[in-house]
Coordinates of C-alpha atoms in Angstrom, one line a residue:
M1116 CA -15.3 -19.7 -2.9
A1117 CA -12.2 -19.3 -5.3
P1118 CA -11.9 -16.2 -7.3
S1119 CA -14.1 -15.8 -10.5
F1120 CA -12.2 -15.9 -13.9
T1121 CA -13.0 -12.3 -14.2
A1122 CA -12.0 -11.2 -10.7
R1123 CA -8.6 -13.2 -11.8
I1124 CA -8.2 -11.4 -14.7
Q1125 CA -8.3 -8.2 -13.1
L1126 CA -6.2 -9.0 -10.4
F1127 CA -3.6 -9.9 -13.4
L1128 CA -4.4 -6.5 -15.2
L1129 CA -3.5 -4.7 -12.1
R1130 CA -0.4 -6.5 -11.0
A1131 CA 0.9 -6.2 -14.8
L1132 CA 0.3 -2.2 -14.4
G1133 CA 1.4 -2.2 -11.2
F1134 CA 4.4 -4.1 -12.3
L1135 CA 5.3 -1.3 -15.2
I1136 CA 4.7 1.3 -12.9
G1137 CA 7.2 -0.3 -10.5
L1138 CA 9.6 -0.7 -13.3
V1139 CA 9.0 3.2 -14.0
G1140 CA 9.5 4.4 -10.1
R1141 CA 12.6 2.2 -10.0
A1142 CA 14.0 3.8 -13.1
A1143 CA 13.3 7.1 -11.7
L1144 CA 15.3 6.0 -8.3
V1145 CA 18.4 5.2 -9.8
L1146 CA 18.7 8.3 -12.2
G1147 CA 17.4 10.8 -9.7
G1148 CA 16.8 11.7 -6.0
P1149 CA 18.7 12.8 -3.6
K1150 CA 22.6 11.0 -3.3
F1151 CA 24.1 10.4 0.0
A1152 CA 27.8 9.0 1.0
S1153 CA 26.2 6.4 3.2
K1154 CA 23.2 4.4 3.0
T1155 CA 22.3 4.8 6.5
P1156 CA 22.9 7.6 9.2
R1157 CA 25.8 7.5 11.7
P1158 CA 25.0 5.7 14.8
V1159 CA 24.0 7.4 17.7
T1160 CA 26.8 9.0 20.2
E1161 CA 24.7 10.9 22.4
P1162 CA 23.5 8.7 25.6
L1163 CA 20.1 10.7 26.2
L1164 CA 19.2 9.3 22.8
L1165 CA 19.6 5.3 24.1
L1166 CA 17.1 5.8 26.6
S1167 CA 13.3 4.9 27.0
G1168 CA 10.7 7.4 27.6
M1169 CA 10.0 6.0 31.1
Q1170 CA 13.8 6.5 31.8
L1171 CA 14.1 9.8 30.4
A1172 CA 10.9 10.8 32.5
K1173 CA 12.3 9.4 35.6
L1174 CA 15.7 11.1 35.3
I1175 CA 13.9 14.3 34.3
R1176 CA 11.6 14.1 37.3
Q1177 CA 14.9 13.3 39.7
R1178 CA 16.5 16.2 38.6
K1179 CA 19.3 14.4 37.3
V1180 CA 19.1 15.4 33.4
K1181 CA 17.8 18.5 32.4
C1182 CA 14.9 18.8 30.2
I1183 CA 16.2 21.3 28.0
D1184 CA 19.6 19.3 27.6
V1185 CA 17.5 16.1 26.5
V1186 CA 15.2 18.2 23.7
Q1187 CA 18.4 19.7 22.3
A1188 CA 20.1 16.2 22.0
Y1189 CA 17.0 14.9 19.8
I1190 CA 16.7 18.3 18.0
N1191 CA 20.6 18.0 17.3
R1192 CA 20.0 14.3 15.9
I1193 CA 17.1 15.5 14.0
K1194 CA 19.3 18.2 12.0
D1195 CA 21.9 15.6 11.3
V1196 CA 20.0 12.6 10.2
N1197 CA 16.4 14.0 8.8
P1198 CA 17.7 15.3 5.9
M1199 CA 18.6 11.4 5.0
I1200 CA 15.2 9.9 5.6
N1201 CA 13.0 12.7 5.5
G1202 CA 10.7 11.7 8.2
I1203 CA 10.0 14.9 10.2
V1204 CA 8.5 17.1 7.3
K1205 CA 8.1 20.3 9.9
Y1206 CA 10.0 21.1 13.2
R1207 CA 8.9 23.0 15.9
F1208 CA 12.0 23.6 17.7
E1209 CA 11.7 26.9 19.2
E1210 CA 8.2 25.9 21.0
A1211 CA 9.8 22.6 22.4
M1212 CA 12.8 24.5 23.9
K1213 CA 10.6 26.9 25.4
E1214 CA 8.5 23.7 26.4
A1215 CA 11.5 22.5 27.9
H1216 CA 12.8 25.2 29.6
A1217 CA 9.5 25.3 31.5
V1218 CA 9.8 21.9 32.7
D1219 CA 13.1 22.7 34.4
Q1220 CA 12.1 25.8 35.9
K1221 CA 9.1 24.1 37.5
L1222 CA 11.1 21.1 38.4
A1223 CA 13.5 24.0 40.1
E1224 CA 10.8 25.2 42.1
K1225 CA 10.6 21.9 43.5
Q1226 CA 7.2 22.3 45.0
E1227 CA 6.1 18.5 44.2
D1228 CA 7.7 15.5 44.9
E1229 CA 8.7 12.8 42.4
A1230 CA 5.8 10.0 43.1
T1231 CA 3.1 13.4 42.4
L1232 CA 5.3 14.3 39.6
E1233 CA 5.0 10.9 38.2
N1234 CA 1.1 10.8 38.6
K1235 CA 0.4 13.8 37.1
W1236 CA 3.3 13.5 34.3
P1237 CA 4.2 10.3 33.6
F1238 CA 6.1 11.6 29.9
L1239 CA 7.1 14.9 31.9
G1240 CA 9.8 16.5 29.3
V1241 CA 9.7 13.4 26.8
P1242 CA 10.1 14.3 23.5
L1243 CA 7.1 13.0 21.0
T1244 CA 6.5 13.3 17.0
V1245 CA 2.9 12.9 15.8
K1246 CA 1.9 11.7 12.4
E1247 CA 1.0 14.6 10.2
A1248 CA -2.4 13.3 9.9
F1249 CA -3.7 14.2 13.4
Q1250 CA -3.7 17.8 14.5
L1251 CA -1.0 18.7 16.5
Q1252 CA -1.8 22.9 17.0
G1253 CA 0.0 25.4 14.5
M1254 CA 1.1 22.1 12.6
P1255 CA 0.3 21.4 9.0
N1256 CA -2.5 18.3 8.8
S1257 CA -2.7 17.7 5.0
S1258 CA -2.5 13.9 5.4
G1259 CA -0.1 14.7 2.2
L1260 CA -3.1 15.8 -0.1
M1261 CA -2.1 18.7 -2.0
N1262 CA -5.6 20.4 -1.6
R1263 CA -4.9 20.5 2.1
R1264 CA -1.5 22.0 1.7
D1265 CA -2.3 24.9 3.4
A1266 CA -4.3 23.2 6.3
I1267 CA -3.0 24.2 9.8
A1268 CA -4.3 22.6 12.9
K1269 CA -5.9 25.2 14.8
T1270 CA -6.2 22.4 17.9
D1271 CA -4.7 19.2 18.8
A1272 CA -6.0 15.8 18.4
T1273 CA -7.1 13.8 21.4
V1274 CA -4.5 11.4 21.5
V1275 CA -1.9 14.3 21.1
A1276 CA -3.6 16.3 24.0
L1277 CA -3.7 13.5 26.4
L1278 CA 0.2 12.9 25.8
K1279 CA 0.9 16.4 25.7
G1280 CA -0.9 16.5 29.1
A1281 CA 1.1 14.1 30.6
G1282 CA 4.2 16.0 29.6
A1283 CA 5.5 14.9 26.3
I1284 CA 7.1 17.8 24.2
P1285 CA 6.0 17.4 20.6
L1286 CA 9.3 18.1 18.4
G1287 CA 7.1 18.1 14.7
I1288 CA 5.5 16.3 12.6
T1289 CA 6.0 12.8 10.5
N1290 CA 5.3 11.9 6.9
C1291 CA 2.6 9.8 5.8
S1292 CA 1.4 8.3 2.4
E1293 CA -1.5 10.4 0.3
L1294 CA -4.4 10.0 2.7
C1295 CA -2.9 7.2 4.6
M1296 CA -3.9 4.6 2.1
W1297 CA -0.6 3.2 0.8
Y1298 CA 2.3 1.3 2.3
E1299 CA 5.3 3.5 0.9
S1300 CA 5.1 7.1 2.9
S1301 CA 5.3 9.3 0.1
N1302 CA 3.3 12.2 -1.5
K1303 CA 3.4 15.4 -3.5
I1304 CA 3.5 17.6 -0.5
Y1305 CA 6.6 16.2 1.6
G1306 CA 8.4 13.8 -0.9
R1307 CA 9.7 10.5 -0.1
S1308 CA 10.7 8.9 3.1
N1309 CA 13.7 6.7 3.5
N1310 CA 14.5 3.5 5.7
P1311 CA 17.3 4.4 8.1
Y1312 CA 18.5 0.9 7.8
D1313 CA 19.0 1.2 3.8
L1314 CA 18.1 4.6 2.0
Q1315 CA 17.1 2.6 -0.8
H1316 CA 14.3 0.7 1.0
I1317 CA 10.5 2.2 2.2
V1318 CA 9.3 3.1 5.6
G1319 CA 5.9 1.5 4.9
G1320 CA 2.8 3.2 5.2
S1321 CA 0.8 5.1 6.4
S1322 CA 2.4 6.1 9.5
G1323 CA 6.0 5.7 7.4
G1324 CA 7.4 8.9 8.5
E1325 CA 7.1 8.1 12.3
G1326 CA 8.6 4.7 11.9
C1327 CA 11.6 5.8 10.6
T1328 CA 11.6 8.9 12.8
L1329 CA 11.7 6.9 15.7
A1330 CA 14.1 4.0 14.1
A1331 CA 16.7 6.7 13.5
A1332 CA 16.5 7.8 16.9
C1333 CA 15.1 11.3 16.1
S1334 CA 12.1 10.5 18.7
V1335 CA 11.7 8.1 21.6
I1336 CA 8.0 8.0 21.3
G1337 CA 5.3 8.7 18.6
V1338 CA 1.6 8.8 17.7
G1339 CA 0.4 6.5 14.5
S1340 CA -3.1 5.0 12.9
D1341 CA -4.2 1.7 11.8
I1342 CA -6.9 0.6 9.6
G1343 CA -5.1 -1.9 7.8
G1344 CA -1.5 -2.2 9.2
S1345 CA -0.4 1.4 9.2
I1346 CA 1.0 1.6 12.7
R1347 CA 2.3 -2.3 12.0
M1348 CA 4.1 -2.4 8.9
P1349 CA 6.3 0.9 9.6
A1350 CA 7.0 -0.4 12.8
F1351 CA 8.0 -4.1 11.3
F1352 CA 9.8 -2.1 8.3
N1353 CA 11.7 0.1 10.8
G1354 CA 12.2 -2.6 13.6
I1355 CA 10.5 -0.6 16.5
F1356 CA 7.4 -1.5 18.4
G1357 CA 3.8 -0.6 17.6
H1358 CA 1.0 -1.7 19.0
K1359 CA -3.0 -1.5 17.3
P1360 CA -5.5 -1.6 20.0
S1361 CA -8.5 -3.0 20.7
P1362 CA -11.3 -1.0 18.8
G1363 CA -12.8 1.9 20.7
V1364 CA -10.3 2.0 23.3
V1365 CA -8.3 5.3 22.2
P1366 CA -9.8 8.2 20.8
N1367 CA -9.9 8.9 17.0
K1368 CA -10.8 12.4 16.8
G1369 CA -8.7 15.0 15.2
Q1370 CA -7.1 13.5 12.3
F1371 CA -7.4 13.6 8.6
P1372 CA -9.2 11.6 6.7
L1373 CA -11.2 10.3 9.7
A1374 CA -13.0 7.3 9.4
V1375 CA -16.8 7.3 9.5
G1376 CA -19.9 4.6 9.8
A1377 CA -18.8 1.2 10.0
Q1378 CA -15.4 1.9 8.9
E1379 CA -14.9 3.8 12.4
L1380 CA -15.1 0.8 14.0
F1381 CA -11.9 -0.7 12.6
L1382 CA -9.3 2.9 12.3
C1383 CA -7.1 2.6 15.7
T1384 CA -4.9 5.0 17.0
G1385 CA -2.2 3.8 19.0
P1386 CA 1.4 4.1 20.1
M1387 CA 4.6 3.5 18.2
C1388 CA 8.1 3.5 20.3
R1389 CA 11.9 2.3 20.0
Y1390 CA 11.6 0.4 23.9
A1391 CA 8.4 -1.6 24.9
E1392 CA 8.2 -0.6 27.9
D1393 CA 6.6 2.7 26.8
L1394 CA 4.2 1.1 25.0
A1395 CA 1.5 0.5 28.2
P1396 CA 2.2 3.9 29.8
M1397 CA 1.6 5.4 26.3
L1398 CA -1.5 3.2 25.7
K1399 CA -2.8 4.3 29.1
V1400 CA -2.7 7.8 28.5
M1401 CA -3.5 7.9 24.7
A1402 CA -6.9 5.7 25.9
G1403 CA -7.8 8.4 28.7
P1404 CA -11.2 6.9 30.1
G1405 CA -11.4 4.2 27.4
I1406 CA -8.4 2.2 29.4
K1407 CA -11.0 0.8 31.8
R1408 CA -11.7 -1.7 29.0
L1409 CA -8.6 -3.1 29.0
K1410 CA -6.4 -5.2 31.9
L1411 CA -3.0 -3.4 31.5
D1412 CA -2.2 -3.7 35.3
T1413 CA -2.6 -7.3 35.0
K1414 CA 1.2 -8.9 36.0
V1415 CA 1.8 -11.7 32.8
V1416 CA 5.7 -11.2 32.0
V1417 CA 6.6 -13.6 35.0
H1418 CA 4.1 -16.0 33.8
L1419 CA 5.0 -16.2 30.4
E1420 CA 8.7 -16.6 31.6
T1421 CA 7.9 -19.9 33.6
I1422 CA 5.2 -21.4 30.9
L1423 CA 6.7 -20.1 27.8
G1424 CA 7.4 -23.3 25.6
A1425 CA 5.1 -25.5 27.6
S1426 CA 1.8 -24.7 25.4
V1427 CA 2.9 -23.8 21.8
Q1428 CA 0.8 -25.2 18.9
H1429 CA 1.3 -24.6 14.8
V1430 CA -2.2 -23.9 13.4
K1431 CA -3.5 -23.7 10.0
L1432 CA -6.4 -21.3 9.9
K1433 CA -7.6 -21.9 6.4
K1434 CA -9.9 -18.9 6.1
M1435 CA -6.7 -16.7 6.7
K1436 CA -6.4 -17.0 2.6
Y1437 CA -9.3 -14.7 2.4
S1438 CA -7.5 -12.0 3.9
F1439 CA -7.4 -9.4 1.4
Q1440 CA -11.1 -10.1 0.5
L1441 CA -12.1 -9.7 4.4
W1442 CA -10.2 -6.4 4.6
I1443 CA -12.2 -5.4 1.5
A1444 CA -15.4 -6.3 3.1
M1445 CA -14.6 -4.3 6.1
M1446 CA -14.2 -1.2 3.9
S1447 CA -17.1 -1.8 1.9
A1448 CA -19.6 -2.0 5.0
K1449 CA -22.4 0.5 5.2
G1450 CA -22.7 2.3 8.5
H1451 CA -25.3 1.6 11.5
D1452 CA -27.3 4.6 10.0
G1453 CA -27.2 2.6 6.4
K1454 CA -24.5 5.2 4.8
E1455 CA -22.2 4.3 2.4
P1456 CA -18.5 4.7 3.4
V1457 CA -16.9 8.1 2.1
K1458 CA -15.6 7.3 -1.6
F1459 CA -11.4 7.7 -1.7
V1460 CA -12.2 9.9 -4.7
D1461 CA -14.2 12.1 -3.2
L1462 CA -11.4 12.6 -0.2
L1463 CA -8.9 13.2 -3.2
G1464 CA -10.6 16.5 -3.9
D1465 CA -11.1 16.9 -0.5
H1466 CA -15.1 17.1 -0.6
G1467 CA -15.1 19.8 -3.1
K1468 CA -13.4 19.5 -6.4
H1469 CA -14.5 16.9 -8.8
V1470 CA -11.5 14.2 -9.7
S1471 CA -11.6 12.1 -12.6
P1472 CA -9.0 9.3 -11.8
L1473 CA -8.5 8.4 -15.3
W1474 CA -7.9 12.1 -16.1
E1475 CA -5.2 12.4 -13.4
L1476 CA -3.7 9.1 -14.7
I1477 CA -2.9 10.7 -17.9
K1478 CA -1.9 13.7 -16.3
W1479 CA 0.5 11.5 -14.3
C1480 CA 2.3 10.0 -17.5
L1481 CA 2.8 13.9 -18.2
G1482 CA 4.1 14.7 -14.6
L1483 CA 1.5 16.9 -14.3
S1484 CA -0.9 15.6 -11.6
V1485 CA -0.5 16.6 -8.2
Y1486 CA -1.6 13.0 -6.9
T1487 CA 0.6 9.9 -6.1
I1488 CA -0.3 6.8 -8.5
P1489 CA -1.0 4.6 -5.6
S1490 CA -3.8 7.4 -5.0
I1491 CA -4.8 7.6 -8.6
G1492 CA -4.8 3.7 -9.1
L1493 CA -6.9 3.0 -5.7
A1494 CA -9.4 6.0 -7.5
L1495 CA -9.7 3.9 -10.6
L1496 CA -10.5 0.7 -8.9
E1497 CA -12.5 1.9 -6.2
E1498 CA -15.7 0.8 -7.7
K1499 CA -14.4 -2.5 -8.7
L1500 CA -12.8 -3.3 -5.1
R1501 CA -16.2 -2.5 -3.4
Y1502 CA -18.5 -5.5 -2.7
S1503 CA -21.9 -6.0 -3.8
N1504 CA -24.1 -6.6 -0.9
E1505 CA -24.2 -10.6 -1.5
K1506 CA -20.6 -10.7 -2.1
Y1507 CA -20.2 -8.5 1.2
Q1508 CA -22.3 -10.9 3.5
K1509 CA -20.6 -14.1 1.8
F1510 CA -16.9 -12.7 3.3
K1511 CA -18.9 -10.7 6.3
A1512 CA -19.8 -14.6 7.2
V1513 CA -16.3 -15.7 6.7
E1514 CA -15.1 -12.9 8.9
E1515 CA -17.3 -14.0 11.7
S1516 CA -16.3 -17.4 11.4
L1517 CA -12.6 -17.0 11.4
R1518 CA -12.9 -14.6 14.5
K1519 CA -14.9 -16.7 16.0
E1520 CA -12.3 -19.6 15.5
L1521 CA -9.0 -17.5 16.6
V1522 CA -11.1 -15.8 19.7
D1523 CA -12.1 -19.6 20.9
M1524 CA -8.6 -20.6 20.1
L1525 CA -7.0 -18.0 22.1
G1526 CA -9.0 -17.4 25.2
D1527 CA -8.0 -15.0 27.6
D1528 CA -4.6 -16.2 27.7
G1529 CA -3.4 -17.1 24.5
V1530 CA -1.4 -15.1 21.6
F1531 CA -1.2 -15.9 18.1
L1532 CA 2.2 -15.2 16.4
Y1533 CA 1.8 -14.0 12.7
P1534 CA 4.1 -13.2 10.2
S1535 CA 4.3 -9.0 9.4
H1536 CA 4.7 -9.0 5.8
P1537 CA 5.9 -11.5 2.9
T1538 CA 9.0 -9.9 3.0
V1539 CA 11.5 -7.3 5.0
A1540 CA 11.2 -3.6 4.1
P1541 CA 11.3 -3.4 0.3
K1542 CA 13.0 -1.0 -2.1
H1543 CA 11.2 2.3 -2.8
H1544 CA 8.3 1.7 -5.6
V1545 CA 8.4 -2.4 -5.0
P1546 CA 5.0 -1.9 -3.5
L1547 CA 3.2 -1.1 -6.4
T1548 CA 3.9 -4.4 -8.0
R1549 CA 2.9 -6.0 -4.9
P1550 CA -0.4 -3.9 -3.5
F1551 CA -2.1 -6.5 -1.8
N1552 CA 0.5 -7.7 0.6
F1553 CA -0.7 -5.6 3.4
A1554 CA -3.2 -8.0 3.9
Y1555 CA -1.1 -10.0 6.4
T1556 CA -1.8 -7.0 8.8
G1557 CA -5.2 -6.1 7.2
V1558 CA -6.9 -8.9 8.4
F1559 CA -6.4 -8.4 12.1
S1560 CA -7.9 -5.1 11.5
A1561 CA -11.0 -6.5 10.0
L1562 CA -11.1 -9.2 13.0
G1563 CA -10.9 -6.1 15.2
L1564 CA -8.6 -7.6 17.3
P1565 CA -5.4 -6.3 19.1
V1566 CA -2.1 -6.7 17.9
T1567 CA 1.6 -5.6 18.8
Q1568 CA 4.0 -5.3 16.1
C1569 CA 7.5 -6.5 17.8
P1570 CA 11.1 -6.3 16.5
L1571 CA 13.5 -9.5 16.1
G1572 CA 16.7 -8.3 15.3
L1573 CA 18.1 -7.4 11.6
N1574 CA 18.5 -10.3 8.8
A1575 CA 22.1 -10.8 7.0
K1576 CA 21.6 -7.7 5.0
G1577 CA 21.0 -5.4 8.1
L1578 CA 16.9 -4.9 7.8
P1579 CA 14.8 -5.4 10.7
L1580 CA 13.2 -8.4 11.3
G1581 CA 9.9 -8.8 13.2
I1582 CA 6.8 -10.5 14.1
Q1583 CA 3.1 -9.5 15.2
V1584 CA 1.2 -10.9 18.2
V1585 CA -2.1 -11.1 18.4
A1586 CA -4.7 -11.8 21.3
G1587 CA -8.3 -11.8 21.8
P1588 CA -10.5 -8.4 22.4
F1589 CA -9.4 -6.2 25.0
N1590 CA -6.7 -8.5 25.9
D1591 CA -4.2 -5.6 24.7
H1592 CA -2.3 -6.6 28.2
L1593 CA -1.3 -10.3 26.4
T1594 CA 0.6 -9.1 23.5
L1595 CA 2.1 -5.8 24.9
A1596 CA 3.8 -8.4 28.1
V1597 CA 4.9 -10.5 24.9
A1598 CA 6.6 -7.4 23.6
Q1599 CA 8.2 -6.9 26.8
Y1600 CA 9.5 -10.9 26.8
L1601 CA 10.8 -10.4 22.9
E1602 CA 12.5 -7.3 23.3
K1603 CA 14.5 -8.9 26.7
T1604 CA 15.2 -11.9 24.5
F1605 CA 16.2 -10.9 20.9
G1606 CA 17.3 -7.5 21.8
G1607 CA 14.4 -5.2 20.5
W1608 CA 15.4 -2.2 18.3
V1609 CA 18.9 -2.0 16.7
C1610 CA 20.5 1.2 16.4
P1611 CA 20.9 1.9 12.2
G1612 CA 24.2 2.3 11.2
K1613 CA 26.0 -0.2 13.4
F1614 CA 25.5 -3.3 10.8

């Protein structure tokens, strides 16, 4: 099942084109772009910014901390740091302060005890940021596409409404890659986001703005989406936690672009945060009724601590070498109704304007295109990347075989540790020379398994390290428990600027 000679030539040409574009991009990085005195933001000095969402909510419920002080602390941090990282692309500070004041007023009335408050509003007064691809009422909802730059959300996405209903207070929306289909968060509307551990490095995508915002302590909990690693890569590159749930558990409604047909089975909405203890409570809220499909109340941390190291196996899964092909097969699949997946080139035109990828490439070379080069490249390659029915069936069979092998190996009590990416966060534009490296995360989207991305400290150059923790279907509770264990063992999130 080795790639054909023609396929190898196409791959070589694609990488050569990417290498040339990358050289141009890196030259632009050296010659232009904003300059800062430091390569990292200042470390956090405000103690309120160093508490988990659960800790903040508890202090607010106990009336030991005023919600308005918490929100103001985050607003101050955002004003100080966001100009460097460009993670949040639209603020809602005035509305957030009003909502914080309403929380304090409600608590001052002392009509409900702490237990009742915790049950009703587990995230009462906790600052939240939301990926721009999700609807947040009154906020832009363009997914970085110029054709949608005037699109304003008239309502909230389902998960946003659920988190707001649990008491969370949105501070703003965060940057993403154009149409959420690239692993560097940069677009023609909002520009490029920068890694808080080194501004010369990427934040990942497509939930990259969310990743760097959380890492820089400009927020404590956030909303992301993942169809090929769009939660996990930013979480890895920015040294935070991110969870891709089992498919079908958390509602996807209210984001653009919304996957349709077969792709709907693989798009997952999930939590991103700095502290592992916030993952499970966030997932409970975001899933709504779907949480019944998981076993989040199963206590496994003590069990892990007593048996860890007793049954560790190094395994070689030969079919993992087809990771990229399995992801392409997933994206090529027809829906149950037989309909083809929506074409990316149609999304570029927002289902209206005709877009010619070749013409846009020429315009891009002249600095005239409204699209980013990754989007133009994907549109050019789209038909080449789609599999014929014969090839789809071949890799579908590989996917089913690999999934069975993994599920049988993991059972209901096993986890699988797998690298998050071939390297730590690359420098800006480098992904153009390595377009297929997302396959390290994309394969688990294709397999439909739950995955938690966990930080493991920093490397010698001060960039985040991490690992993917994978479990069998609907065994999300295992990966979330391991996340807490790894945080306790390796320290979890490290504040940028302290290295």
